PDB file of N, CA and C in Angstrom:
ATOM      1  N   UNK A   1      31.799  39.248 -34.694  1.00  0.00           N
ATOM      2  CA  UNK A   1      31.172  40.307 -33.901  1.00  0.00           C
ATOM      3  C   UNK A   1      30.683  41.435 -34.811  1.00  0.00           C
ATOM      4  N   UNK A   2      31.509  42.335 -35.643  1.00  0.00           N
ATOM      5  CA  UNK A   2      30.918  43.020 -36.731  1.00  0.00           C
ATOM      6  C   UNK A   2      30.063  42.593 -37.642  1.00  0.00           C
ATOM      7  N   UNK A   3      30.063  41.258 -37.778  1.00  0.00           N
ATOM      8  CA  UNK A   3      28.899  40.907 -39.070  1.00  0.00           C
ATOM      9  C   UNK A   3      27.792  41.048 -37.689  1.00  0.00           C
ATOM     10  N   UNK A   4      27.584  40.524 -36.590  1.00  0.00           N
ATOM     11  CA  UNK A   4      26.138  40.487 -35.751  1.00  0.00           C
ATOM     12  C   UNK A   4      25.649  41.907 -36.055  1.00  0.00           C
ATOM     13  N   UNK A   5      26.963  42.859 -35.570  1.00  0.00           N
ATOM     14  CA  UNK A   5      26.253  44.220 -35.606  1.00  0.00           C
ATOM     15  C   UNK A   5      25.875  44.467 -36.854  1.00  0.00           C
ATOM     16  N   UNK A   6      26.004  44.525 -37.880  1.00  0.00           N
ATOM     17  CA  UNK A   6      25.721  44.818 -39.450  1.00  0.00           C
ATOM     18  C   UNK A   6      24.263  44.100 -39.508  1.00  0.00           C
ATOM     19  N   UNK A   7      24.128  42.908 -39.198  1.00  0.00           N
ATOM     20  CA  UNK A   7      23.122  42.096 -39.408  1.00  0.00           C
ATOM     21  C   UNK A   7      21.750  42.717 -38.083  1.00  0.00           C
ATOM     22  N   UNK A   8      21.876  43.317 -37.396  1.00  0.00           N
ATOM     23  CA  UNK A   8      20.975  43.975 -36.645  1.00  0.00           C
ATOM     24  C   UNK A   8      20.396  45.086 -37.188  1.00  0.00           C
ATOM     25  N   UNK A   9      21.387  45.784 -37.423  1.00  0.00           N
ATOM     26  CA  UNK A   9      21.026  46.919 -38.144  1.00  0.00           C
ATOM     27  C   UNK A   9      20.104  46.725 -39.238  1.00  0.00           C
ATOM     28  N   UNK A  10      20.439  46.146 -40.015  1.00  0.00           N
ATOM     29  CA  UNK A  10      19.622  45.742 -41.063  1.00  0.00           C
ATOM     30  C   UNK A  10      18.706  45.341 -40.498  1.00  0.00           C
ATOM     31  N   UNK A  11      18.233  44.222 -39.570  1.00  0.00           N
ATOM     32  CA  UNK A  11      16.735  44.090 -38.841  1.00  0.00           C
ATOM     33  C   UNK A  11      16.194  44.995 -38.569  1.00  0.00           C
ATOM     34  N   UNK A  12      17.117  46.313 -38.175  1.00  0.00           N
ATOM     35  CA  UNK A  12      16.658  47.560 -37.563  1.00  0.00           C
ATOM     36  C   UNK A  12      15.533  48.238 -38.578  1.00  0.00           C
ATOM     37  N   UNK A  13      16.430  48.383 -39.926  1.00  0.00           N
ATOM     38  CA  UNK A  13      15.567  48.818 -41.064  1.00  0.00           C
ATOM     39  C   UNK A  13      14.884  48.477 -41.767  1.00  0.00           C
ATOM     40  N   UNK A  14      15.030  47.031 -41.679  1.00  0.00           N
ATOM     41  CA  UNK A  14      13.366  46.327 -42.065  1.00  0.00           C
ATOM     42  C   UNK A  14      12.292  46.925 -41.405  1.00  0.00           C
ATOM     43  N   UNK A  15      12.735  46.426 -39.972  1.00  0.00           N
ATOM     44  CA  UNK A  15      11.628  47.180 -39.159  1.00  0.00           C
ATOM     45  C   UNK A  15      10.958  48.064 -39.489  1.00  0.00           C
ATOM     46  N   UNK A  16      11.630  49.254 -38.887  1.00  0.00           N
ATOM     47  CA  UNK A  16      11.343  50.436 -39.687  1.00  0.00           C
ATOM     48  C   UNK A  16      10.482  50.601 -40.582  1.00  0.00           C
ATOM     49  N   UNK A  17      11.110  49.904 -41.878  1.00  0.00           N
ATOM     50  CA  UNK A  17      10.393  50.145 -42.989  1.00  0.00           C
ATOM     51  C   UNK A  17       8.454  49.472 -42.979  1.00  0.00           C
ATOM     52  N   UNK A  18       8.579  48.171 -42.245  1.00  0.00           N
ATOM     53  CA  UNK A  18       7.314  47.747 -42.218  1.00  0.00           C
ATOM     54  C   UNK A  18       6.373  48.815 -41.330  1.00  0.00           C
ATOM     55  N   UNK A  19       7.170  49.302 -40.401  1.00  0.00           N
ATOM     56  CA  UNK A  19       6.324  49.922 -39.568  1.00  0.00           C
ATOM     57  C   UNK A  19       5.821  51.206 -40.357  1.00  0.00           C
ATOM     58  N   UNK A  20       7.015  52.040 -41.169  1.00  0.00           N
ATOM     59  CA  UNK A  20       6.776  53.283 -42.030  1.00  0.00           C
ATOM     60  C   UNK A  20       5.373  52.570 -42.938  1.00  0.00           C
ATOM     61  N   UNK A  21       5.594  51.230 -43.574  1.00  0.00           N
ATOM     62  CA  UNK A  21       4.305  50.721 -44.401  1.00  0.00           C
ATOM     63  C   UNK A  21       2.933  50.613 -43.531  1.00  0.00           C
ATOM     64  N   UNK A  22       3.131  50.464 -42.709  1.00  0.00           N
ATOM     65  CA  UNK A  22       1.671  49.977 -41.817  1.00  0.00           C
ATOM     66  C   UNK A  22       0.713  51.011 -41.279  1.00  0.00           C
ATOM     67  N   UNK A  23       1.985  52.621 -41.107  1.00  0.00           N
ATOM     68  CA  UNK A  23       1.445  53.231 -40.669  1.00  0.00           C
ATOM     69  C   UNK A  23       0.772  54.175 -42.241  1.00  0.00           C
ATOM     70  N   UNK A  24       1.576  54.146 -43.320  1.00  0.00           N
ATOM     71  CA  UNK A  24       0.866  54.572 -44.315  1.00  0.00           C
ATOM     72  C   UNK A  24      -1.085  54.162 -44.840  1.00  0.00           C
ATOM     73  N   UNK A  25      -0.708  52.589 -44.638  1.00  0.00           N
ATOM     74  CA  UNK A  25      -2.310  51.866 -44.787  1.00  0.00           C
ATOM     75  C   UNK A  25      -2.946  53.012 -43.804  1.00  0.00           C
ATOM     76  N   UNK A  26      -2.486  53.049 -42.497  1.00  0.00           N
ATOM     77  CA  UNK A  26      -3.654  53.166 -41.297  1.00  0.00           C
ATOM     78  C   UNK A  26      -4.021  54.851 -42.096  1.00  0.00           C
ATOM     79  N   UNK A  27      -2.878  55.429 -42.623  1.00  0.00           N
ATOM     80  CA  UNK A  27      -3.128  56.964 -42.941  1.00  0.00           C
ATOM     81  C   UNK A  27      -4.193  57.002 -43.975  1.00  0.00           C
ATOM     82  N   UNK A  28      -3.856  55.957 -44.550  1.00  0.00           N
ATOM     83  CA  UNK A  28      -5.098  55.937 -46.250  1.00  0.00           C
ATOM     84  C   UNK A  28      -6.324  55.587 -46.048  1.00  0.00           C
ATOM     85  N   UNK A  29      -5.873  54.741 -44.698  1.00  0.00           N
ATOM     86  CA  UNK A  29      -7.281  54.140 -44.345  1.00  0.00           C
ATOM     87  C   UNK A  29      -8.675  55.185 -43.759  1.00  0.00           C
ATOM     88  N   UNK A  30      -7.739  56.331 -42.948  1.00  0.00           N
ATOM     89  CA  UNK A  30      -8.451  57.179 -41.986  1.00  0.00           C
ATOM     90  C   UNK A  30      -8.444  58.383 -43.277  1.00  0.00           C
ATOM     91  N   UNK A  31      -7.845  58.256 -43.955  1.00  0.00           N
ATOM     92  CA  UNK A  31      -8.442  59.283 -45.046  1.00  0.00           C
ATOM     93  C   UNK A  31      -9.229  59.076 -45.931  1.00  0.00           C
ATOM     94  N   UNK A  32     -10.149  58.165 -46.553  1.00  0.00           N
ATOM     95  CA  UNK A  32     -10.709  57.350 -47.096  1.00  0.00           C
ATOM     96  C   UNK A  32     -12.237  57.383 -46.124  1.00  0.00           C
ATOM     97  N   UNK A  33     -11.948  57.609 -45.339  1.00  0.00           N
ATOM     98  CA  UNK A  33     -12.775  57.700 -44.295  1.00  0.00           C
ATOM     99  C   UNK A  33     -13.741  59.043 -43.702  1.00  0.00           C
ATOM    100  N   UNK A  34     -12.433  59.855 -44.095  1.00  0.00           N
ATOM    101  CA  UNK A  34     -13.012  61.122 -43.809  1.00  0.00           C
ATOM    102  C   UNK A  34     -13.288  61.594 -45.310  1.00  0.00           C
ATOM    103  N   UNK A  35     -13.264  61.120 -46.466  1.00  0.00           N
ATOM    104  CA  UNK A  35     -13.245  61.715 -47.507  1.00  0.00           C
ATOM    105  C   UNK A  35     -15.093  61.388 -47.577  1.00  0.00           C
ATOM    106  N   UNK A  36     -15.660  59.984 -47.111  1.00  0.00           N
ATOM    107  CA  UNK A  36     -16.365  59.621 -47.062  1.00  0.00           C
ATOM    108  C   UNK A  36     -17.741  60.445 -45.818  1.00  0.00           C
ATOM    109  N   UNK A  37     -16.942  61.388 -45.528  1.00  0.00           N
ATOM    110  CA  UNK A  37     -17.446  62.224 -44.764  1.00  0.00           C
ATOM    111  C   UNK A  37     -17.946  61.399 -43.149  1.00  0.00           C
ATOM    112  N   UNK A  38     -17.577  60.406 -42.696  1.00  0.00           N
ATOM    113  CA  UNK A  38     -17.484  59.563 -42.093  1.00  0.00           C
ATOM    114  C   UNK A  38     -16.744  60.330 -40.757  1.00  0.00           C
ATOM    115  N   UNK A  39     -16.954  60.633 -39.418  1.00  0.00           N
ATOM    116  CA  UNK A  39     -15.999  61.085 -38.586  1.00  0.00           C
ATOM    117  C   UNK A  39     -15.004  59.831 -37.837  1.00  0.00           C
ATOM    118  N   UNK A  40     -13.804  60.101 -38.564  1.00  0.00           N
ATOM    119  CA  UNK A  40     -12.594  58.845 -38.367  1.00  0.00           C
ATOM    120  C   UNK A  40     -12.314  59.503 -36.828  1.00  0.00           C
ATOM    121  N   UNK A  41     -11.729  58.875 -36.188  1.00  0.00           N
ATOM    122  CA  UNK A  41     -11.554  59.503 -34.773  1.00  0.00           C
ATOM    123  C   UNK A  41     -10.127  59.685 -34.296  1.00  0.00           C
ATOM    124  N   UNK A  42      -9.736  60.613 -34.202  1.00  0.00           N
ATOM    125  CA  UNK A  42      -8.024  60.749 -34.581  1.00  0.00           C
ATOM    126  C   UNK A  42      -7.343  60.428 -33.119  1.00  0.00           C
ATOM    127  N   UNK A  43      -6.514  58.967 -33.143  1.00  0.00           N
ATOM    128  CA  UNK A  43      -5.805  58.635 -32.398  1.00  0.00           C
ATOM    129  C   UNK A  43      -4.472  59.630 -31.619  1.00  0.00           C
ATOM    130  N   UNK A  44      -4.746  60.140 -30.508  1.00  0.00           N
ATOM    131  CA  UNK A  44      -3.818  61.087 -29.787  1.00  0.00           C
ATOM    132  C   UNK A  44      -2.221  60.620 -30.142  1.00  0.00           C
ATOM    133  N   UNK A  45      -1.459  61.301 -30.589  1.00  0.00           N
ATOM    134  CA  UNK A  45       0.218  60.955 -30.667  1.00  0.00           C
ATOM    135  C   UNK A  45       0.744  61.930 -30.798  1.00  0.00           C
TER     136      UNK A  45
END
C-alpha cells in the first residue's frame, strides 16, 4: 500500500514537470512571436 502511494506521487511529478516543460515551449513560442512584431494573441488564464 505505501509503495502505490510513493509510486503515484512520483507520477504526480512527472506530470507536473512535463506540463511545467510544455508550457515553457508555448511561452518561447508566443515570445518569439511577439519579438517578431507579429500580434500573438494572449490566451485568457
Amino acid at each position: 500500500m505505501h509503495k502505490q502511494k510513493k509510486q503515484t506521487f512520483e507520477d504526480k511529478i512527472k506530470k507536473w514537470k512535463k506540463q511545467a516543460q510544455e508550457k515553457e515551449k508555448e511561452l518561447t513560442k508566443q515570445g518569439r512571436n511577439r519579438q517578431k512584431g507579429g500580434k500573438a494573441k494572449m490566451r485568457g488564464k
